[in-house]
CSV table of C-alpha atoms in Angstrom, one decimal:
chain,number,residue,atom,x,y,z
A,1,UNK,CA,20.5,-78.9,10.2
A,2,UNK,CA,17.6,-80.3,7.8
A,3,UNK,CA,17.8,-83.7,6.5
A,4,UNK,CA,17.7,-84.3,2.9
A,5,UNK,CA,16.9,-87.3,0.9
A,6,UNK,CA,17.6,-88.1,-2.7
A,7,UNK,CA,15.8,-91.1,-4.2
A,8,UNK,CA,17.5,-91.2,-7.7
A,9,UNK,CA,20.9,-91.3,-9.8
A,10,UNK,CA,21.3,-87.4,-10.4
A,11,UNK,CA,23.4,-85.9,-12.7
A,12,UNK,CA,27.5,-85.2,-11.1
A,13,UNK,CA,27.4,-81.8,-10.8
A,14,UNK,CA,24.1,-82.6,-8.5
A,15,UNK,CA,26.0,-84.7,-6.9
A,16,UNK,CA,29.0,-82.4,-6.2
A,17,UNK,CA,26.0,-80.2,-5.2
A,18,UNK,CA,25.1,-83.2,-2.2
A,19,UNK,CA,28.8,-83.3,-1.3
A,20,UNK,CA,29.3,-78.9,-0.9
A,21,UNK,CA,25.6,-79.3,1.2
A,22,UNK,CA,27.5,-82.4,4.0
A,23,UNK,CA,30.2,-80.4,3.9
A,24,UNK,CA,28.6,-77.8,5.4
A,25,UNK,CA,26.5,-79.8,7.7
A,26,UNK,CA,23.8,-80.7,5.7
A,27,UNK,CA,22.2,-84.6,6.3
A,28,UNK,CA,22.1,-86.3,3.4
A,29,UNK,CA,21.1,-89.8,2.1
A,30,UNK,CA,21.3,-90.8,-1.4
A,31,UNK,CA,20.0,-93.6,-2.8
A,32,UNK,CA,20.6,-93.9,-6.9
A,33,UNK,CA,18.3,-96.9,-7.9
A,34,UNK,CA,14.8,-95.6,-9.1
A,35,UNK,CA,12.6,-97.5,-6.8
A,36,UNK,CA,10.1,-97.1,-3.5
A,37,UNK,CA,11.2,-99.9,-1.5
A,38,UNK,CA,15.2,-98.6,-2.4
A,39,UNK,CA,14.2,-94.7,-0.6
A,40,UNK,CA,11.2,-95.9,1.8
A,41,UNK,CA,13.2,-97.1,4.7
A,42,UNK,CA,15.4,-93.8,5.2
A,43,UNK,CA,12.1,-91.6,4.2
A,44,UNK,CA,11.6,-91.5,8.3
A,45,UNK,CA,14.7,-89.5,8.8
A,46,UNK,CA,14.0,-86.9,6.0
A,47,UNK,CA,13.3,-83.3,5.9
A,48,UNK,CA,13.1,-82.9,2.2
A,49,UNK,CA,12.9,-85.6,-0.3
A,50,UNK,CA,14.2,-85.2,-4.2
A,51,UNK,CA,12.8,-87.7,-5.9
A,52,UNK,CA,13.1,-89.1,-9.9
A,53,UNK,CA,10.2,-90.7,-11.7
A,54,UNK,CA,9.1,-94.0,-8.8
A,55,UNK,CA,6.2,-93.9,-7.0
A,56,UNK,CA,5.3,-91.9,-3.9
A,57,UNK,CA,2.3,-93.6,-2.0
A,58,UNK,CA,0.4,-92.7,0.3
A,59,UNK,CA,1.9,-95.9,2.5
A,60,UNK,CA,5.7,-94.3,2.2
A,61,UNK,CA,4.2,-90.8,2.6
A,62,UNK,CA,3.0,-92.1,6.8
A,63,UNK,CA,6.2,-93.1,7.4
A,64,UNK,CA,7.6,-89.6,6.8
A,65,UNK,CA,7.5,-88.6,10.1
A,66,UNK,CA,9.6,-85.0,9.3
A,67,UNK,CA,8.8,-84.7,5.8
A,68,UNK,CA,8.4,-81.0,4.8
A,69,UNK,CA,8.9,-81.0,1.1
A,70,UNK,CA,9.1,-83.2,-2.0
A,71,UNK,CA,11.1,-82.1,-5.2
A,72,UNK,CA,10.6,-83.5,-8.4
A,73,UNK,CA,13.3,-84.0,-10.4
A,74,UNK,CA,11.1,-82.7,-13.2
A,75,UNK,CA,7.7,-81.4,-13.7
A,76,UNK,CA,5.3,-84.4,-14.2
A,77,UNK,CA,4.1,-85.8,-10.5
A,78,UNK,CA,1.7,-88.1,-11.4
A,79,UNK,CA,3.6,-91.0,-9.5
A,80,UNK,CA,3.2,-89.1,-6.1
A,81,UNK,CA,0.4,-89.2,-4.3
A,82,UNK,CA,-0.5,-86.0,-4.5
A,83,UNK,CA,-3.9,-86.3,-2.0
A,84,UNK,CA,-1.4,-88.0,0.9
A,85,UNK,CA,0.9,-85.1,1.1
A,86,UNK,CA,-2.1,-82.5,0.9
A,87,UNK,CA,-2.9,-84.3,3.8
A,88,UNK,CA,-0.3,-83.9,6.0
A,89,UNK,CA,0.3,-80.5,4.2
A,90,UNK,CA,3.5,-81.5,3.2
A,91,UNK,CA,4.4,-79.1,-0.2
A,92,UNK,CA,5.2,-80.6,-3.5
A,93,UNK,CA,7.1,-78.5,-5.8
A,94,UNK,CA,8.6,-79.0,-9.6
A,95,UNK,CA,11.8,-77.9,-11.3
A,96,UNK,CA,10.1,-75.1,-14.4
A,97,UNK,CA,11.3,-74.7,-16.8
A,98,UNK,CA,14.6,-76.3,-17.7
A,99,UNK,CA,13.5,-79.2,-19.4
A,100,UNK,CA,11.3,-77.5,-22.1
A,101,UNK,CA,13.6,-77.4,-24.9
A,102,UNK,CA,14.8,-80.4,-24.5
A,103,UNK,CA,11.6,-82.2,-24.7
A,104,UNK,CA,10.8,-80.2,-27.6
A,105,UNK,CA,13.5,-80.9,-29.5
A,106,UNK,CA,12.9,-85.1,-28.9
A,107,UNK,CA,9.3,-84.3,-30.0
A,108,UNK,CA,11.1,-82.8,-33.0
A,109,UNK,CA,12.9,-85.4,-33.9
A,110,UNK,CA,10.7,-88.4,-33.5
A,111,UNK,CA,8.6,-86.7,-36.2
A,112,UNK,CA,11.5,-86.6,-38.4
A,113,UNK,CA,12.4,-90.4,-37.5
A,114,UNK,CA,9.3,-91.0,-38.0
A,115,UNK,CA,8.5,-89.4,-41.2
A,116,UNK,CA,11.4,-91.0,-42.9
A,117,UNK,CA,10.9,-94.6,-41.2
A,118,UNK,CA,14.5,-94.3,-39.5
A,119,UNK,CA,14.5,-97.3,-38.4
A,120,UNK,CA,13.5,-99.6,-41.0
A,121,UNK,CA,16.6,-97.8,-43.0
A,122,UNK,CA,18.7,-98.2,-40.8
A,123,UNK,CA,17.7,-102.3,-40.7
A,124,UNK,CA,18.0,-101.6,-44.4
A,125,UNK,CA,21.4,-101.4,-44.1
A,126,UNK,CA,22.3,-103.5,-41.5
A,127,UNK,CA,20.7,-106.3,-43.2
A,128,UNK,CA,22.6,-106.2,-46.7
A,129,UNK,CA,19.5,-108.7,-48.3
A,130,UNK,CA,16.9,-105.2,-47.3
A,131,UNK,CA,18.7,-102.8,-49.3
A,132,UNK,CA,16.2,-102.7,-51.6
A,133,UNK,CA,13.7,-101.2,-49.0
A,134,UNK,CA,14.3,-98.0,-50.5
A,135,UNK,CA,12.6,-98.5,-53.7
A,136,UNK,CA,9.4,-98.5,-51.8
A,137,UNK,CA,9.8,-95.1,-51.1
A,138,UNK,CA,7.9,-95.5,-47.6
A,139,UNK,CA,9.9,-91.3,-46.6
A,140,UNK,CA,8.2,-88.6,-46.4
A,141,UNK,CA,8.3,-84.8,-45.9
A,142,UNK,CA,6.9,-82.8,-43.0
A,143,UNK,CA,8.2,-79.3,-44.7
A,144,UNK,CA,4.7,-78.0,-45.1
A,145,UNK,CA,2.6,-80.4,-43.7
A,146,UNK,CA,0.2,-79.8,-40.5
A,147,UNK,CA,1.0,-80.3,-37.2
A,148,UNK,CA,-1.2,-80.4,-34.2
A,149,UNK,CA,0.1,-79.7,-30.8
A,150,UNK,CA,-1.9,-81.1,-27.7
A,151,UNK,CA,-1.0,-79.0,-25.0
A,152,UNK,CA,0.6,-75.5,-25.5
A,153,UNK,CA,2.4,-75.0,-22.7
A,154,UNK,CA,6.2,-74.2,-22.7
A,155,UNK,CA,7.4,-77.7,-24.8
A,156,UNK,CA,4.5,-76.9,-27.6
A,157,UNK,CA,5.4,-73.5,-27.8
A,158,UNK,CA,9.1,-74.0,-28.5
A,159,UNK,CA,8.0,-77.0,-30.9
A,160,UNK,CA,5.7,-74.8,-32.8
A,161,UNK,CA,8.6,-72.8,-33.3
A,162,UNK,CA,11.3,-75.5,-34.1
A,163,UNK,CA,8.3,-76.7,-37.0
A,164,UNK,CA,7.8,-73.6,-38.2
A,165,UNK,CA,11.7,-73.9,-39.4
A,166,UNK,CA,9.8,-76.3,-41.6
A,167,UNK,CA,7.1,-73.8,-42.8
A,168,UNK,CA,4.8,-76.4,-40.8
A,169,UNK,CA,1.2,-75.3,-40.6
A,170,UNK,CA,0.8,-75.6,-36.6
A,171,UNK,CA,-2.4,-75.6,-34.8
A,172,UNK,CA,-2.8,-76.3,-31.2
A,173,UNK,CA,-5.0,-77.6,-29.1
A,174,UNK,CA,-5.3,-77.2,-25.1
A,175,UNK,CA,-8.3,-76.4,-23.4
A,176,UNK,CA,-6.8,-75.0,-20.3
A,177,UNK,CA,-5.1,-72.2,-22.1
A,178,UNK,CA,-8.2,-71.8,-24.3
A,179,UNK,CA,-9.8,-70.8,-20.9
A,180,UNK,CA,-7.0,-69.0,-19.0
A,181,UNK,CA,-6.1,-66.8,-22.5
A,182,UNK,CA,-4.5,-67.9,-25.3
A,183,UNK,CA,-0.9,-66.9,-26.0
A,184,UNK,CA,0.0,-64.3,-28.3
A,185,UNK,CA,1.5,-65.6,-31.8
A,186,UNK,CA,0.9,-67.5,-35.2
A,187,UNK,CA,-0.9,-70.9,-33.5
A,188,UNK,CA,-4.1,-70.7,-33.0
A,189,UNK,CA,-6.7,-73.1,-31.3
A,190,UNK,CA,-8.4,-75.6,-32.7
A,191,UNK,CA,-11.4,-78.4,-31.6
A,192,UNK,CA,-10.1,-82.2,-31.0
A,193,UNK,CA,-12.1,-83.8,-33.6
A,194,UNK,CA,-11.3,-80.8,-35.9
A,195,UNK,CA,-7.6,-81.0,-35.8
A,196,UNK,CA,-7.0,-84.7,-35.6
A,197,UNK,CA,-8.7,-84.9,-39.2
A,198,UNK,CA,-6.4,-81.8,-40.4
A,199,UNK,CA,-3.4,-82.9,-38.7
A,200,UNK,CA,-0.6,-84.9,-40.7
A,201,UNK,CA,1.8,-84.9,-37.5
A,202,UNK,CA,0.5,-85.3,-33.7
A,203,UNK,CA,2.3,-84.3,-31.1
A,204,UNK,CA,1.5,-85.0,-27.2
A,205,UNK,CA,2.5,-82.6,-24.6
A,206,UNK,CA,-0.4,-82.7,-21.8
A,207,UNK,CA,-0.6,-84.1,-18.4
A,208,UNK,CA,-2.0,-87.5,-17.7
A,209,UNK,CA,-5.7,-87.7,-17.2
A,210,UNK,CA,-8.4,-90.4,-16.1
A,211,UNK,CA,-8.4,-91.4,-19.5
A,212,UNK,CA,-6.1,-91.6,-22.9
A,213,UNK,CA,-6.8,-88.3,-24.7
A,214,UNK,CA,-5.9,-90.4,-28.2
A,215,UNK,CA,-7.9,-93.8,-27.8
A,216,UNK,CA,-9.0,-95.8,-30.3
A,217,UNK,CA,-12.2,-93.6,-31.3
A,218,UNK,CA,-9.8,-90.3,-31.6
A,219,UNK,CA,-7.1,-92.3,-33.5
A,220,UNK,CA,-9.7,-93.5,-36.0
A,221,UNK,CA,-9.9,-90.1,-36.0
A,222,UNK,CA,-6.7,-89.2,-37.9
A,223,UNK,CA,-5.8,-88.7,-41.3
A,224,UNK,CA,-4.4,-92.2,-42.4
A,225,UNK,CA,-1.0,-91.9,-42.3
A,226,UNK,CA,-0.8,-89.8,-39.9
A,227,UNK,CA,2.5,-89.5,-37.6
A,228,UNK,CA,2.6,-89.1,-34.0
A,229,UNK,CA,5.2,-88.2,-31.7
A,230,UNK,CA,4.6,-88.8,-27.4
A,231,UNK,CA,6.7,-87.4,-24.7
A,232,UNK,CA,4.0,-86.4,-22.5
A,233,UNK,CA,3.0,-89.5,-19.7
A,234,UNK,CA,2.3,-93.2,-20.3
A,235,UNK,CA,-1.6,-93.7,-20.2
A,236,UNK,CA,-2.0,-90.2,-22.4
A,237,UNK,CA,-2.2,-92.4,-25.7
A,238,UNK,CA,-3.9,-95.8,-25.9
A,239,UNK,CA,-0.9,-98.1,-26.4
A,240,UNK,CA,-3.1,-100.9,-27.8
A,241,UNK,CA,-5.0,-98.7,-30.0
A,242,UNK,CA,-1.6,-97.3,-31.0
A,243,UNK,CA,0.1,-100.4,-31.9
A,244,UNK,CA,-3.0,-102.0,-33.6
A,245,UNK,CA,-3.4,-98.3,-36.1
A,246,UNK,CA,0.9,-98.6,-36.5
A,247,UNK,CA,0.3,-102.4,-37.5
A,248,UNK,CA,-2.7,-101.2,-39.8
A,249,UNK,CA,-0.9,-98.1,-41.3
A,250,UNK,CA,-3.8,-95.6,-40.1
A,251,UNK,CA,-0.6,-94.2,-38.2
A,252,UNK,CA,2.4,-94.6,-40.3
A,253,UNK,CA,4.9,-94.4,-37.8
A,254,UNK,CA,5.3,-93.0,-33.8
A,255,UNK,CA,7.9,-91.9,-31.6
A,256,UNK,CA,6.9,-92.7,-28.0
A,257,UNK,CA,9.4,-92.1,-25.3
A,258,UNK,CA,6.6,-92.3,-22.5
A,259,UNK,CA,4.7,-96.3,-21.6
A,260,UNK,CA,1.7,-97.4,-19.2
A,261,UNK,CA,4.0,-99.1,-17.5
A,262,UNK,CA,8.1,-98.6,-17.2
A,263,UNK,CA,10.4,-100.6,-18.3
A,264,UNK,CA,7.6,-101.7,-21.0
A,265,UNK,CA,8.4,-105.1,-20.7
A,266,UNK,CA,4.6,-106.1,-22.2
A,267,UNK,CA,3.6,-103.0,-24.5
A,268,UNK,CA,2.4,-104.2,-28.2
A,269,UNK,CA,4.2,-101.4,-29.2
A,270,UNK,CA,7.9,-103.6,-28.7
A,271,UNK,CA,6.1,-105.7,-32.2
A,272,UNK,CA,6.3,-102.7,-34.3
A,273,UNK,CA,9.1,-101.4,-36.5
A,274,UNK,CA,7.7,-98.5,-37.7
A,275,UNK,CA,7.7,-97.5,-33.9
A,276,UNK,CA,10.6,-95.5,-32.3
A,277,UNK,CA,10.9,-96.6,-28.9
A,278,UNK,CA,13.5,-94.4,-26.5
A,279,UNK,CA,13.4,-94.8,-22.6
A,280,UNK,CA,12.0,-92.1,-20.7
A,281,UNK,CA,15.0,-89.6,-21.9
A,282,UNK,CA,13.4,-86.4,-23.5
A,283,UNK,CA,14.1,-84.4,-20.5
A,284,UNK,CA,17.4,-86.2,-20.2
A,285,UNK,CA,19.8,-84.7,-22.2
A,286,UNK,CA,23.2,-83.7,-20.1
A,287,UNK,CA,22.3,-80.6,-20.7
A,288,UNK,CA,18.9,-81.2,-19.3
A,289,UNK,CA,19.7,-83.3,-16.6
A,290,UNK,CA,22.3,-81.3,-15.0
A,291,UNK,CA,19.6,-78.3,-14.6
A,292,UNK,CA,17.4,-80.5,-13.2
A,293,UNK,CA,19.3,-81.8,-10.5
A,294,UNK,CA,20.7,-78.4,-9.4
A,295,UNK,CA,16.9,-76.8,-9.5
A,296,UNK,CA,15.6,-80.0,-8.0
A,297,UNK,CA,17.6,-79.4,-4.9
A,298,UNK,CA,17.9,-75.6,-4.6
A,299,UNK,CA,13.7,-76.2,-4.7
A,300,UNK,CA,13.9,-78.9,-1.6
A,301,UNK,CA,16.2,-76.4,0.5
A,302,UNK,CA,14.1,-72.9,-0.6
A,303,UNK,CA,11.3,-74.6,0.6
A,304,UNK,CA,12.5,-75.4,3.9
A,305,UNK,CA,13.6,-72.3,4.6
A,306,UNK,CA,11.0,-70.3,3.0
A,307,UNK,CA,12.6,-68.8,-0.3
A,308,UNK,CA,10.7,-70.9,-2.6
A,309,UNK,CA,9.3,-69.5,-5.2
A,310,UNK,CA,5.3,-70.0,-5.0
A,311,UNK,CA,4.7,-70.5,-8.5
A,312,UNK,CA,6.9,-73.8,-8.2
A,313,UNK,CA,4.9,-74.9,-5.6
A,314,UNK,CA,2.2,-77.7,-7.0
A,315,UNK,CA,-0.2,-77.7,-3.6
A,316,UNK,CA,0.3,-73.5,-3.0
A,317,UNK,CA,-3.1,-73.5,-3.1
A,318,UNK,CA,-3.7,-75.8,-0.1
A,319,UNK,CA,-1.1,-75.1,1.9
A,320,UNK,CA,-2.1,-71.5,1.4
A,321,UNK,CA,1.5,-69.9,0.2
């Protein structure tokens, strides 16, 4: 019997997946802290590895003697090293989609937190002496405002949808898609430079890159005012140039859920109150996370024995499936 390792807290019904699979025979380790050096000394033993958001390197990878498969527990991988298990032409696959919606709906609702400054009313309150915040009248709308999506894939598509419950004007933009063929439906395309000085709201949804795709020159960019929401990857957005435009109200307010580095114990974005921080949880609903765990799984095991589906596969290409 194959041997799995799971590098990660996952939700219970994934674990009362684990405990059905060593029942059966299946070898199982699991090791709940989020960390390399918790996961790297069993990674020798392991068939399959499941794995949250810590790093993969290329030094843990060598030690994976057996090591077939490795199963996000999500869809970003931009913490494994991707190059290593090409490599040894060990597969890397990703959950789909089960996390789409619920990313969406964060995005969602940091522009709404965002747009009436949740969290200085709620200080408002707490602190009896800043009641009379709310004669400055700092709220706004986004019911028909604009709102540019970067990245168009499933989270801005079900976004676009969720604003348009607003009568939001959307516009998106994603070069890939732009290339590959544009989906069918009301959003259409629209050049960088173009839509950050149309945009009102900004939202993030595309993978991490070899440089911020909202630095200081893009943010400068931006309608003042402008509100932007960030579930993507840490690194996507300049969090210096972000927390200097929130402290000079060029942005007037952000929702980032994603950080350079995590826990972000040093980001100038902890000065900030018209910044709303959350850790790492858009894809981490209960709902979300108890998907996850099942597909991340069912992914490791189809892969060992040959039932994955290709298109879940990130390396297919590679490893020629």
């Amino acid at each position: 019997m194959p041997h799995l390792l799971i590098a990660g807290k996952l939700h219970p019904s994934g674990e009362a997946m684990l405990h059905r699979l060593q029942a059966q025979g299946l070898g199982v380790d699991y090791v709940e802290e989020v960390s390399e050096p918790s996961y790297a000394p069993l990674i020798h033993k392991a068939d399959a590895l499941v794995i949250r958001t810590q790093p993969l390197t290329a030094a843990t990878v060598a030690q994976a003697e057996k090591l077939r498969v490795v199963s996000r527990h999500g869809v970003g991988y931009d913490s494994v090293d991707l190059a290593a298990l090409n490599a040894r032409g060990i597969a890397l696959t990703i959950v789909g989609d089960v996390n789409s919606v619920s990313v969406a709906e964060h995005a969602m609702m940091q522009l709404l937190a965002g747009a009436k400054r949740a969290l200085r009313a709620d200080r408002a309150v707490r602190d009896l002496a800043g009641w009379g915040w709310r004669n400055r009248m700092e709220a706004q709308e986004i019911s028909g405002k604009n709102l540019l999506i970067l990245g168009y894939g499933r989270i801005g598509r079900h976004l676009a949808r969720m604003a348009a419950g607003f009568h939001m004007q959307v516009r998106a933009h994603d070069p890939y898609l732009e290339q590959a063929g544009w989906p069918d439906g009301p959003v259409h395309p629209v050049p960088l430079d173009e839509g950050l000085a149309w945009a009102d709201c900004i939202s993030v949804h595309i993978p991490k890159g070899d440089r911020p795709i909202l630095g200081a020159a893009e943010i400068a960019r931006m309608k003042h005012g402008a509100i932007l929401a960030n579930t993507a990857r840490g690194g996507v957005v300049d969090e210096t140039a972000l927390a200097r435009a929130l402290a000079s109200g060029q942005i007037a307010a952000a929702g980032v859920d994603v950080f350079e580095t995590e826990p972000p114990a040093a980001s100038p974005l902890l000065a900030q109150d018209n910044a709303i921080l959350s850790p790492h949880i858009a894809g981490l609903t209960a709902d979300c996370g108890e998907r996850m765990a099942i597909a991340a799984i069912q992914n490791a095991l189809a892969c060992l024995d040959g039932s994955i589906d290709p298109d879940l596969i990130v390396n297919r290409k590679i490893l020629h499936v």
